[in-house]
């Protein structure tokens, strides 16, 4: 007997005579001579329809086959008379594995995403979250394909670090010092007694370590979780999120922007080709313009403008913004969205930001005022990629340490990369969840990560 997943059954060419399949009951309908049940095992969106004849000895248990219960079925495939699928399973036997009663929360279709968020242990069994997390799986695979096809080397950067790469101070501390932190100033704690004999944190970015590896392997990437203790409760920020960070030696800002834009396009293309069923569902229930927008992104080149041009466009727009636009301050998401959705009507790559609003590692331009930073902005989200060319000149970097009040001793290894065979190099970070939001039209980041961590919430 062949044991198959629903996906494998629905796509098989000839009818199996003896097949076993397992899954969770979605619905049951009883008639005089037989019952129909539909089961789903998460391998695809579609259910498998099963016909259970009243003459079957297992039929006596039919009332236990309720929505949410788990079952194992064996029998033969028959061509489906109903539309939408090729095969049904004519049961020769059906066994209840785990019962479920009428308190099962997913009895009916059409729950709100907020409700489903509260039952994160069951929501993967719903249609919409099934599609989201299967798409998330495919997208991870596509990310690796993209880089492996281009001979990038994957590097696993540490989750526990001692440095604040972004310099924003939004760090989660890692400590085994018990219960003493409350109310005590930092300088009252002897970190030499702590587990790592120094202050340590959850990483906000794998970039600095990726730079080490790029200085040996030329083209590398990381793909892992990152953590930010940023107290912003927005639909686009999570405290734990996944980031893809390529780092390329012998590469300037131009090459970096080219790579970021082609990665975004590649992932859109891959999803359109491989996740059609899921995209159809999102277009029907989440965002009716989704497919149109994704195809549009593939067809058109991204717009590229400097930060100062972006500020000028925003100032001249006549648009009322909650946060005023001024040269020298960060672009807010409303500004980013105006540029992509209203002004250019396509993704926009903004580059050359003022030095003062960017981290220490970005390469200073000849004008001494701007750095070779770049952000890729997409409609509906705003910033999806942030990156830069890195400062490879030791003297300029040391100068940056002064302005950013960083201790060069703490970063001695980072500085030595500039001492021994330094090269121009660049990289960026693509927010994996932001990319998923863009591809699915799902408006809240909490719904594209299996177990979201946000300020005040770390359930499951
Ligand atoms: O712009 P960010 O902060 O860049 C860096 O961390 C660089 N070290 C990357 C690099 O050059 N290697 O973050 C990169 C991307 C953002 O563009 C955004 O898509 C995502 O990470 N991101 C978040 N996603 C979800 N929740 C948050 N709190 C995020 N913060 C950043
Ligand atoms: Mg950024």
GROMACS .gro file of C-alpha atoms and ligand atoms in nm:
model
  492
    1UNK     CA    1   0.000   0.000   0.000
    2UNK     CA    2   0.132   0.342  -0.097
    3UNK     CA    3   0.118   0.617   0.165
    4UNK     CA    4   0.067   0.952  -0.003
    5UNK     CA    5   0.002   1.316   0.081
    6UNK     CA    6  -0.314   1.482  -0.051
    7UNK     CA    7  -0.100   1.693  -0.285
    8UNK     CA    8   0.061   1.381  -0.429
    9UNK     CA    9  -0.276   1.213  -0.479
   10UNK     CA   10  -0.437   1.511  -0.649
   11UNK     CA   11  -0.151   1.541  -0.897
   12UNK     CA   12  -0.098   1.173  -0.975
   13UNK     CA   13  -0.150   1.050  -1.330
   14UNK     CA   14  -0.312   0.710  -1.294
   15UNK     CA   15  -0.554   0.583  -1.027
   16UNK     CA   16  -0.388   0.402  -0.737
   17UNK     CA   17  -0.581   0.091  -0.632
   18UNK     CA   18  -0.439   0.074  -0.284
   19UNK     CA   19  -0.347   0.400  -0.119
   20UNK     CA   20  -0.330   0.532   0.236
   21UNK     CA   21  -0.372   0.897   0.330
   22UNK     CA   22  -0.394   1.076   0.664
   23UNK     CA   23  -0.522   1.417   0.760
   24UNK     CA   24  -0.775   1.629   0.944
   25UNK     CA   25  -1.146   1.629   0.861
   26UNK     CA   26  -1.272   1.958   0.721
   27UNK     CA   27  -1.635   1.866   0.649
   28UNK     CA   28  -1.869   1.569   0.639
   29UNK     CA   29  -2.196   1.524   0.454
   30UNK     CA   30  -2.416   1.218   0.505
   31UNK     CA   31  -2.665   1.072   0.260
   32UNK     CA   32  -2.869   0.748   0.270
   33UNK     CA   33  -2.618   0.528   0.094
   34UNK     CA   34  -2.284   0.692   0.170
   35UNK     CA   35  -2.104   0.982   0.344
   36UNK     CA   36  -1.859   1.229   0.196
   37UNK     CA   37  -1.576   1.363   0.403
   38UNK     CA   38  -1.315   1.612   0.297
   39UNK     CA   39  -0.973   1.587   0.453
   40UNK     CA   40  -0.676   1.821   0.442
   41UNK     CA   41  -0.319   1.741   0.542
   42UNK     CA   42  -0.162   2.082   0.479
   43UNK     CA   43   0.035   1.963   0.176
   44UNK     CA   44  -0.179   2.185  -0.048
   45UNK     CA   45  -0.481   2.411  -0.033
   46UNK     CA   46  -0.722   2.157  -0.180
   47UNK     CA   47  -0.898   1.892   0.024
   48UNK     CA   48  -0.929   1.529  -0.076
   49UNK     CA   49  -1.283   1.405  -0.102
   50UNK     CA   50  -1.348   1.062   0.045
   51UNK     CA   51  -1.651   0.844  -0.020
   52UNK     CA   52  -1.753   0.613   0.262
   53UNK     CA   53  -2.019   0.361   0.171
   54UNK     CA   54  -2.273   0.271   0.444
   55UNK     CA   55  -2.193  -0.096   0.378
   56UNK     CA   56  -1.835  -0.044   0.498
   57UNK     CA   57  -1.776  -0.202   0.840
   58UNK     CA   58  -1.597   0.116   0.961
   59UNK     CA   59  -1.913   0.313   0.880
   60UNK     CA   60  -2.048   0.250   1.229
   61UNK     CA   61  -1.801   0.515   1.354
   62UNK     CA   62  -1.913   0.779   1.106
   63UNK     CA   63  -2.050   1.017   1.369
   64UNK     CA   64  -1.706   1.045   1.526
   65UNK     CA   65  -1.557   1.182   1.203
   66UNK     CA   66  -1.623   1.543   1.294
   67UNK     CA   67  -1.457   1.862   1.178
   68UNK     CA   68  -1.110   1.883   1.327
   69UNK     CA   69  -1.067   1.514   1.399
   70UNK     CA   70  -0.769   1.329   1.255
   71UNK     CA   71  -0.815   1.019   1.042
   72UNK     CA   72  -0.631   0.759   0.837
   73UNK     CA   73  -0.804   0.632   0.525
   74UNK     CA   74  -0.717   0.360   0.278
   75UNK     CA   75  -0.886   0.269  -0.046
   76UNK     CA   76  -0.872   0.329  -0.420
   77UNK     CA   77  -0.871   0.640  -0.631
   78UNK     CA   78  -1.167   0.699  -0.858
   79UNK     CA   79  -1.212   0.976  -1.107
   80UNK     CA   80  -1.398   1.266  -0.950
   81UNK     CA   81  -1.732   1.356  -1.102
   82UNK     CA   82  -1.739   1.690  -0.922
   83UNK     CA   83  -1.545   1.980  -1.069
   84UNK     CA   84  -1.217   2.118  -0.938
   85UNK     CA   85  -1.027   1.799  -0.874
   86UNK     CA   86  -0.920   1.490  -1.055
   87UNK     CA   87  -0.946   1.215  -0.795
   88UNK     CA   88  -1.158   1.107  -0.503
   89UNK     CA   89  -1.083   0.825  -0.267
   90UNK     CA   90  -1.328   0.538  -0.237
   91UNK     CA   91  -1.263   0.421   0.117
   92UNK     CA   92  -1.205   0.053   0.198
   93UNK     CA   93  -1.136   0.147   0.557
   94UNK     CA   94  -1.125   0.456   0.772
   95UNK     CA   95  -0.982   0.490   1.124
   96UNK     CA   96  -1.033   0.771   1.366
   97UNK     CA   97  -0.696   0.871   1.512
   98UNK     CA   98  -0.784   1.169   1.731
   99UNK     CA   99  -1.138   1.286   1.803
  100UNK     CA  100  -1.247   1.650   1.808
  101UNK     CA  101  -1.566   1.796   1.945
  102UNK     CA  102  -1.795   2.090   1.871
  103UNK     CA  103  -1.573   2.328   2.068
  104UNK     CA  104  -1.313   2.309   1.784
  105UNK     CA  105  -1.273   2.678   1.691
  106UNK     CA  106  -1.233   2.625   1.316
  107UNK     CA  107  -1.579   2.480   1.259
  108UNK     CA  108  -1.679   2.739   1.003
  109UNK     CA  109  -1.489   2.928   0.739
  110UNK     CA  110  -1.431   3.300   0.734
  111UNK     CA  111  -1.271   3.390   1.068
  112UNK     CA  112  -1.094   3.723   1.102
  113UNK     CA  113  -0.715   3.727   1.104
  114UNK     CA  114  -0.724   3.883   1.454
  115UNK     CA  115  -0.927   3.592   1.588
  116UNK     CA  116  -0.696   3.341   1.424
  117UNK     CA  117  -0.392   3.516   1.571
  118UNK     CA  118  -0.523   3.429   1.916
  119UNK     CA  119  -0.527   3.063   1.820
  120UNK     CA  120  -0.183   3.049   1.661
  121UNK     CA  121  -0.169   2.679   1.754
  122UNK     CA  122  -0.462   2.601   1.523
  123UNK     CA  123  -0.445   2.870   1.256
  124UNK     CA  124  -0.203   2.676   1.034
  125UNK     CA  125  -0.501   2.448   0.966
  126UNK     CA  126  -0.703   2.730   0.810
  127UNK     CA  127  -0.697   2.788   0.435
  128UNK     CA  128  -0.546   3.132   0.446
  129UNK     CA  129  -0.265   3.047   0.690
  130UNK     CA  130  -0.201   2.724   0.505
  131UNK     CA  131  -0.132   2.932   0.194
  132UNK     CA  132   0.080   3.187   0.381
  133UNK     CA  133   0.309   2.933   0.541
  134UNK     CA  134   0.344   2.718   0.231
  135UNK     CA  135   0.439   3.035   0.044
  136UNK     CA  136   0.686   3.120   0.322
  137UNK     CA  137   0.844   2.778   0.274
  138UNK     CA  138   0.874   2.823  -0.101
  139UNK     CA  139   1.015   3.172  -0.059
  140UNK     CA  140   1.297   3.048   0.169
  141UNK     CA  141   1.383   2.790  -0.092
  142UNK     CA  142   1.384   3.057  -0.365
  143UNK     CA  143   1.614   3.279  -0.158
  144UNK     CA  144   1.870   3.000  -0.135
  145UNK     CA  145   1.830   2.921  -0.504
  146UNK     CA  146   1.894   3.282  -0.599
  147UNK     CA  147   2.221   3.301  -0.408
  148UNK     CA  148   2.342   2.949  -0.475
  149UNK     CA  149   2.287   2.996  -0.851
  150UNK     CA  150   2.513   3.302  -0.825
  151UNK     CA  151   2.785   3.124  -0.625
  152UNK     CA  152   2.727   3.301  -0.296
  153UNK     CA  153   2.844   3.109   0.011
  154UNK     CA  154   2.595   3.074   0.297
  155UNK     CA  155   2.735   3.174   0.636
  156UNK     CA  156   2.560   3.114   0.968
  157UNK     CA  157   2.624   3.426   1.172
  158UNK     CA  158   2.579   3.416   1.551
  159UNK     CA  159   2.252   3.493   1.726
  160UNK     CA  160   2.429   3.604   2.042
  161UNK     CA  161   2.655   3.903   1.982
  162UNK     CA  162   2.840   4.171   2.171
  163UNK     CA  163   2.794   4.455   1.920
  164UNK     CA  164   2.508   4.679   1.813
  165UNK     CA  165   2.553   4.677   1.437
  166UNK     CA  166   2.287   4.936   1.363
  167UNK     CA  167   2.382   5.157   1.657
  168UNK     CA  168   2.018   5.217   1.740
  169UNK     CA  169   2.043   5.072   2.092
  170UNK     CA  170   1.742   4.849   2.037
  171UNK     CA  171   1.902   4.543   2.189
  172UNK     CA  172   1.769   4.250   2.387
  173UNK     CA  173   2.017   4.164   2.656
  174UNK     CA  174   2.133   3.805   2.700
  175UNK     CA  175   2.225   3.739   3.061
  176UNK     CA  176   2.215   3.474   3.330
  177UNK     CA  177   2.239   3.729   3.610
  178UNK     CA  178   1.922   3.654   3.799
  179UNK     CA  179   1.656   3.899   3.905
  180UNK     CA  180   1.901   4.176   3.989
  181UNK     CA  181   1.851   4.391   3.683
  182UNK     CA  182   1.532   4.556   3.798
  183UNK     CA  183   1.590   4.914   3.892
  184UNK     CA  184   1.968   4.885   3.899
  185UNK     CA  185   2.169   5.106   3.671
  186UNK     CA  186   2.381   4.932   3.411
  187UNK     CA  187   2.706   5.040   3.568
  188UNK     CA  188   2.608   4.872   3.893
  189UNK     CA  189   2.632   4.530   3.735
  190UNK     CA  190   2.951   4.332   3.714
  191UNK     CA  191   2.925   4.172   3.372
  192UNK     CA  192   3.255   3.993   3.418
  193UNK     CA  193   3.048   3.760   3.640
  194UNK     CA  194   2.790   3.707   3.368
  195UNK     CA  195   2.777   3.396   3.149
  196UNK     CA  196   2.993   3.533   2.868
  197UNK     CA  197   3.199   3.753   3.101
  198UNK     CA  198   3.079   4.060   2.911
  199UNK     CA  199   2.750   4.222   2.810
  200UNK     CA  200   2.585   4.028   2.529
  201UNK     CA  201   2.273   4.072   2.319
  202UNK     CA  202   2.053   3.906   2.060
  203UNK     CA  203   2.178   4.011   1.719
  204UNK     CA  204   2.009   4.294   1.528
  205UNK     CA  205   2.193   4.200   1.209
  206UNK     CA  206   2.448   3.948   1.084
  207UNK     CA  207   2.618   4.211   0.873
  208UNK     CA  208   2.944   4.268   1.061
  209UNK     CA  209   3.017   3.895   1.070
  210UNK     CA  210   2.909   3.864   0.705
  211UNK     CA  211   3.167   4.132   0.621
  212UNK     CA  212   3.434   3.909   0.776
  213UNK     CA  213   3.332   3.622   0.554
  214UNK     CA  214   3.301   3.839   0.243
  215UNK     CA  215   3.662   3.940   0.309
  216UNK     CA  216   3.752   3.576   0.248
  217UNK     CA  217   3.481   3.427   0.026
  218UNK     CA  218   3.397   3.736  -0.187
  219UNK     CA  219   3.023   3.668  -0.212
  220UNK     CA  220   2.835   3.546   0.097
  221UNK     CA  221   2.489   3.564   0.247
  222UNK     CA  222   2.317   3.501   0.577
  223UNK     CA  223   1.955   3.410   0.630
  224UNK     CA  224   1.845   3.401   0.989
  225UNK     CA  225   1.645   3.551   1.272
  226UNK     CA  226   1.725   3.897   1.407
  227UNK     CA  227   1.588   4.078   1.710
  228UNK     CA  228   1.502   4.439   1.782
  229UNK     CA  229   1.374   4.581   2.106
  230UNK     CA  230   1.214   4.865   1.915
  231UNK     CA  231   0.902   4.975   2.092
  232UNK     CA  232   0.702   5.038   1.777
  233UNK     CA  233   0.370   4.867   1.756
  234UNK     CA  234   0.312   4.894   1.383
  235UNK     CA  235   0.185   4.647   1.129
  236UNK     CA  236   0.533   4.632   0.972
  237UNK     CA  237   0.756   4.583   1.277
  238UNK     CA  238   0.823   4.264   1.467
  239UNK     CA  239   1.063   4.217   1.758
  240UNK     CA  240   1.186   3.893   1.602
  241UNK     CA  241   1.208   3.879   1.225
  242UNK     CA  242   1.412   3.705   0.959
  243UNK     CA  243   1.660   3.882   0.740
  244UNK     CA  244   1.854   3.788   0.429
  245UNK     CA  245   2.189   3.966   0.422
  246UNK     CA  246   2.422   3.927   0.126
  247UNK     CA  247   2.767   4.084   0.147
  248UNK     CA  248   2.988   4.127  -0.160
  249UNK     CA  249   3.356   4.213  -0.175
  250UNK     CA  250   3.479   4.414  -0.473
  251UNK     CA  251   3.133   4.564  -0.512
  252UNK     CA  252   3.021   4.928  -0.502
  253UNK     CA  253   2.683   5.086  -0.432
  254UNK     CA  254   2.572   5.051  -0.793
  255UNK     CA  255   2.639   4.676  -0.792
  256UNK     CA  256   2.466   4.651  -0.456
  257UNK     CA  257   2.149   4.818  -0.585
  258UNK     CA  258   2.155   4.596  -0.893
  259UNK     CA  259   2.174   4.287  -0.672
  260UNK     CA  260   1.896   4.400  -0.436
  261UNK     CA  261   1.661   4.482  -0.721
  262UNK     CA  262   1.727   4.156  -0.900
  263UNK     CA  263   1.668   3.960  -0.578
  264UNK     CA  264   1.330   4.125  -0.527
  265UNK     CA  265   1.233   4.060  -0.889
  266UNK     CA  266   1.353   3.701  -0.874
  267UNK     CA  267   1.142   3.632  -0.565
  268UNK     CA  268   0.833   3.786  -0.725
  269UNK     CA  269   0.888   3.576  -1.038
  270UNK     CA  270   0.946   3.256  -0.843
  271UNK     CA  271   0.628   3.310  -0.643
  272UNK     CA  272   0.421   3.381  -0.954
  273UNK     CA  273   0.544   3.058  -1.110
  274UNK     CA  274   0.530   2.830  -0.807
  275UNK     CA  275   0.256   2.961  -0.580
  276UNK     CA  276  -0.024   3.026  -0.824
  277UNK     CA  277  -0.290   2.852  -0.613
  278UNK     CA  278  -0.199   3.059  -0.306
  279UNK     CA  279  -0.182   3.388  -0.499
  280UNK     CA  280  -0.529   3.324  -0.641
  281UNK     CA  281  -0.664   3.286  -0.288
  282UNK     CA  282  -0.492   3.604  -0.164
  283UNK     CA  283  -0.623   3.794  -0.464
  284UNK     CA  284  -0.977   3.676  -0.389
  285UNK     CA  285  -0.981   3.731  -0.015
  286UNK     CA  286  -0.704   3.974   0.081
  287UNK     CA  287  -0.606   4.213  -0.196
  288UNK     CA  288  -0.778   4.217  -0.533
  289UNK     CA  289  -0.492   4.407  -0.701
  290UNK     CA  290  -0.224   4.165  -0.584
  291UNK     CA  291  -0.156   3.974  -0.905
  292UNK     CA  292  -0.170   4.289  -1.113
  293UNK     CA  293   0.082   4.458  -0.884
  294UNK     CA  294   0.326   4.167  -0.880
  295UNK     CA  295   0.324   4.139  -1.257
  296UNK     CA  296   0.373   4.512  -1.283
  297UNK     CA  297   0.685   4.495  -1.064
  298UNK     CA  298   0.839   4.243  -1.302
  299UNK     CA  299   0.770   4.446  -1.612
  300UNK     CA  300   0.906   4.783  -1.505
  301UNK     CA  301   1.258   4.883  -1.394
  302UNK     CA  302   1.281   5.022  -1.040
  303UNK     CA  303   1.314   5.398  -1.012
  304UNK     CA  304   1.645   5.519  -0.863
  305UNK     CA  305   1.673   5.857  -0.695
  306UNK     CA  306   1.898   6.022  -0.440
  307UNK     CA  307   1.770   6.101  -0.094
  308UNK     CA  308   1.788   6.473  -0.166
  309UNK     CA  309   1.577   6.434  -0.483
  310UNK     CA  310   1.328   6.229  -0.282
  311UNK     CA  311   1.303   6.506  -0.023
  312UNK     CA  312   1.247   6.764  -0.297
  313UNK     CA  313   0.972   6.558  -0.458
  314UNK     CA  314   0.799   6.516  -0.122
  315UNK     CA  315   0.828   6.884  -0.038
  316UNK     CA  316   0.685   6.990  -0.374
  317UNK     CA  317   0.408   6.729  -0.365
  318UNK     CA  318   0.158   6.946  -0.185
  319UNK     CA  319   0.065   6.631   0.010
  320UNK     CA  320  -0.022   6.668   0.379
  321UNK     CA  321   0.198   6.434   0.585
  322UNK     CA  322   0.167   6.350   0.953
  323UNK     CA  323   0.545   6.390   0.984
  324UNK     CA  324   0.685   6.694   0.802
  325UNK     CA  325   0.954   6.632   0.542
  326UNK     CA  326   1.288   6.797   0.594
  327UNK     CA  327   1.638   6.734   0.463
  328UNK     CA  328   1.833   6.547   0.728
  329UNK     CA  329   1.555   6.346   0.887
  330UNK     CA  330   1.457   5.988   0.819
  331UNK     CA  331   1.192   5.915   0.560
  332UNK     CA  332   0.877   5.793   0.733
  333UNK     CA  333   0.670   5.513   0.593
  334UNK     CA  334   0.405   5.762   0.472
  335UNK     CA  335   0.678   5.938   0.270
  336UNK     CA  336   0.811   5.611   0.133
  337UNK     CA  337   0.464   5.502   0.033
  338UNK     CA  338   0.389   5.834  -0.135
  339UNK     CA  339   0.699   5.794  -0.353
  340UNK     CA  340   0.612   5.442  -0.464
  341UNK     CA  341   0.233   5.448  -0.471
  342UNK     CA  342   0.150   5.801  -0.581
  343UNK     CA  343   0.453   5.961  -0.742
  344UNK     CA  344   0.644   5.690  -0.928
  345UNK     CA  345   0.383   5.413  -0.907
  346UNK     CA  346   0.655   5.148  -0.890
  347UNK     CA  347   0.936   5.034  -0.657
  348UNK     CA  348   1.191   5.304  -0.585
  349UNK     CA  349   1.554   5.272  -0.471
  350UNK     CA  350   1.664   5.576  -0.273
  351UNK     CA  351   2.040   5.626  -0.223
  352UNK     CA  352   2.300   5.867  -0.080
  353UNK     CA  353   2.147   5.950   0.258
  354UNK     CA  354   2.279   6.216   0.498
  355UNK     CA  355   2.567   6.085   0.704
  356UNK     CA  356   2.411   6.187   1.034
  357UNK     CA  357   2.109   5.955   1.016
  358UNK     CA  358   2.298   5.640   0.917
  359UNK     CA  359   2.515   5.387   1.107
  360UNK     CA  360   2.893   5.406   1.141
  361UNK     CA  361   2.980   5.146   0.879
  362UNK     CA  362   2.848   5.323   0.569
  363UNK     CA  363   3.094   5.463   0.316
  364UNK     CA  364   3.133   5.838   0.312
  365UNK     CA  365   3.086   6.012  -0.023
  366UNK     CA  366   3.339   6.263  -0.157
  367UNK     CA  367   3.118   6.553  -0.047
  368UNK     CA  368   3.174   6.448   0.316
  369UNK     CA  369   2.802   6.487   0.386
  370UNK     CA  370   2.625   6.185   0.246
  371UNK     CA  371   2.693   5.813   0.273
  372UNK     CA  372   2.648   5.535   0.019
  373UNK     CA  373   2.332   5.401   0.171
  374UNK     CA  374   2.036   5.266  -0.020
  375UNK     CA  375   1.682   5.159   0.062
  376UNK     CA  376   1.447   4.974  -0.171
  377UNK     CA  377   1.087   5.088  -0.126
  378UNK     CA  378   0.785   4.900  -0.258
  379UNK     CA  379   0.418   4.993  -0.285
  380UNK     CA  380   0.203   4.899   0.014
  381UNK     CA  381   0.501   4.845   0.247
  382UNK     CA  382   0.765   5.115   0.208
  383UNK     CA  383   1.118   5.001   0.299
  384UNK     CA  384   1.179   4.636   0.218
  385UNK     CA  385   1.559   4.646   0.176
  386UNK     CA  386   1.820   4.853   0.357
  387UNK     CA  387   2.186   4.842   0.265
  388UNK     CA  388   2.502   5.029   0.177
  389UNK     CA  389   2.853   5.027   0.048
  390UNK     CA  390   3.077   4.986   0.355
  391UNK     CA  391   3.356   5.216   0.467
  392UNK     CA  392   3.672   5.028   0.372
  393UNK     CA  393   3.921   5.308   0.455
  394UNK     CA  394   4.065   5.263   0.802
  395UNK     CA  395   4.120   5.633   0.875
  396UNK     CA  396   3.768   5.734   0.773
  397UNK     CA  397   3.620   5.446   0.969
  398UNK     CA  398   3.813   5.546   1.281
  399UNK     CA  399   3.677   5.895   1.236
  400UNK     CA  400   3.323   5.751   1.219
  401UNK     CA  401   3.382   5.569   1.546
  402UNK     CA  402   3.450   5.905   1.709
  403UNK     CA  403   3.135   6.070   1.575
  404UNK     CA  404   2.925   5.769   1.676
  405UNK     CA  405   3.091   5.745   2.020
  406UNK     CA  406   3.200   5.387   1.960
  407UNK     CA  407   3.501   5.228   2.122
  408UNK     CA  408   3.747   5.108   1.853
  409UNK     CA  409   3.880   4.849   2.099
  410UNK     CA  410   3.543   4.672   2.094
  411UNK     CA  411   3.560   4.647   1.716
  412UNK     CA  412   3.930   4.565   1.678
  413UNK     CA  413   3.853   4.273   1.447
  414UNK     CA  414   3.630   4.486   1.224
  415UNK     CA  415   3.907   4.742   1.196
  416UNK     CA  416   4.169   4.480   1.114
  417UNK     CA  417   3.971   4.385   0.804
  418UNK     CA  418   4.062   4.734   0.684
  419UNK     CA  419   4.424   4.684   0.781
  420UNK     CA  420   4.484   4.357   0.599
  421UNK     CA  421   4.379   4.360   0.235
  422UNK     CA  422   4.082   4.591   0.256
  423UNK     CA  423   3.847   4.606  -0.045
  424UNK     CA  424   3.543   4.808  -0.149
  425UNK     CA  425   3.245   4.601  -0.042
  426UNK     CA  426   2.871   4.627  -0.011
  427UNK     CA  427   2.566   4.447   0.116
  428UNK     CA  428   2.207   4.479   0.220
  429UNK     CA  429   1.934   4.327   0.432
  430UNK     CA  430   1.601   4.213   0.290
  431UNK     CA  431   1.327   4.180   0.551
  432UNK     CA  432   1.184   3.834   0.491
  433UNK     CA  433   0.845   3.911   0.649
  434UNK     CA  434   0.817   4.242   0.464
  435UNK     CA  435   0.880   4.053   0.141
  436UNK     CA  436   0.608   3.805   0.237
  437UNK     CA  437   0.365   4.089   0.307
  438UNK     CA  438   0.442   4.230  -0.034
  439UNK     CA  439   0.388   3.895  -0.206
  440UNK     CA  440   0.067   3.800  -0.026
  441UNK     CA  441  -0.098   4.138   0.029
  442UNK     CA  442  -0.133   4.042   0.399
  443UNK     CA  443  -0.140   4.381   0.575
  444UNK     CA  444  -0.004   4.277   0.916
  445UNK     CA  445   0.342   4.134   0.981
  446UNK     CA  446   0.194   3.924   1.265
  447UNK     CA  447   0.022   3.710   1.006
  448UNK     CA  448   0.322   3.613   0.793
  449UNK     CA  449   0.538   3.477   1.075
  450UNK     CA  450   0.426   3.159   1.251
  451UNK     CA  451   0.457   3.290   1.606
  452UNK     CA  452   0.490   3.669   1.611
  453UNK     CA  453   0.685   3.847   1.885
  454UNK     CA  454   0.586   4.210   1.927
  455UNK     CA  455   0.595   4.451   2.223
  456UNK     CA  456   0.379   4.301   2.497
  457UNK     CA  457   0.326   3.972   2.318
  458UNK     CA  458   0.527   3.650   2.306
  459UNK     CA  459   0.266   3.378   2.334
  460UNK     CA  460   0.305   3.028   2.198
  461LIG     O1  461   1.753   4.864   0.731
  461LIG     P1  462   1.798   4.761   0.830
  461LIG     O2  463   1.796   4.798   0.973
  461LIG     O3  464   1.942   4.718   0.782
  461LIG     C1  465   2.030   4.638   0.849
  461LIG     O4  466   2.006   4.576   0.948
  461LIG     C2  467   2.161   4.623   0.777
  461LIG     N1  468   2.261   4.575   0.875
  461LIG     C3  469   2.145   4.528   0.663
  461LIG     C4  470   2.270   4.507   0.586
  461LIG     O5  471   2.318   4.599   0.523
  461LIG     N2  472   2.327   4.387   0.590
  461LIG     O6  473   1.709   4.630   0.813
  461LIG     C5  474   1.703   4.564   0.688
  461LIG     C6  475   1.560   4.526   0.655
  461LIG     C7  476   1.464   4.645   0.644
  461LIG     O7  477   1.472   4.704   0.517
  461LIG     C8  478   1.330   4.579   0.669
  461LIG     O8  479   1.283   4.515   0.552
  461LIG     C9  480   1.365   4.472   0.771
  461LIG     O9  481   1.503   4.447   0.760
  461LIG     N3  482   1.332   4.515   0.907
  461LIG    C10  483   1.229   4.470   0.979
  461LIG     N4  484   1.132   4.381   0.950
  461LIG    C11  485   1.041   4.355   1.045
  461LIG     N5  486   1.041   4.410   1.167
  461LIG    C12  487   1.136   4.500   1.202
  461LIG     N6  488   1.136   4.553   1.325
  461LIG    C13  489   1.236   4.534   1.106
  461LIG     N7  490   1.343   4.614   1.106
  461LIG    C14  491   1.400   4.602   0.985
  462LIG    MG1  492   1.666   5.053   0.729
   0.00000   0.00000   0.00000
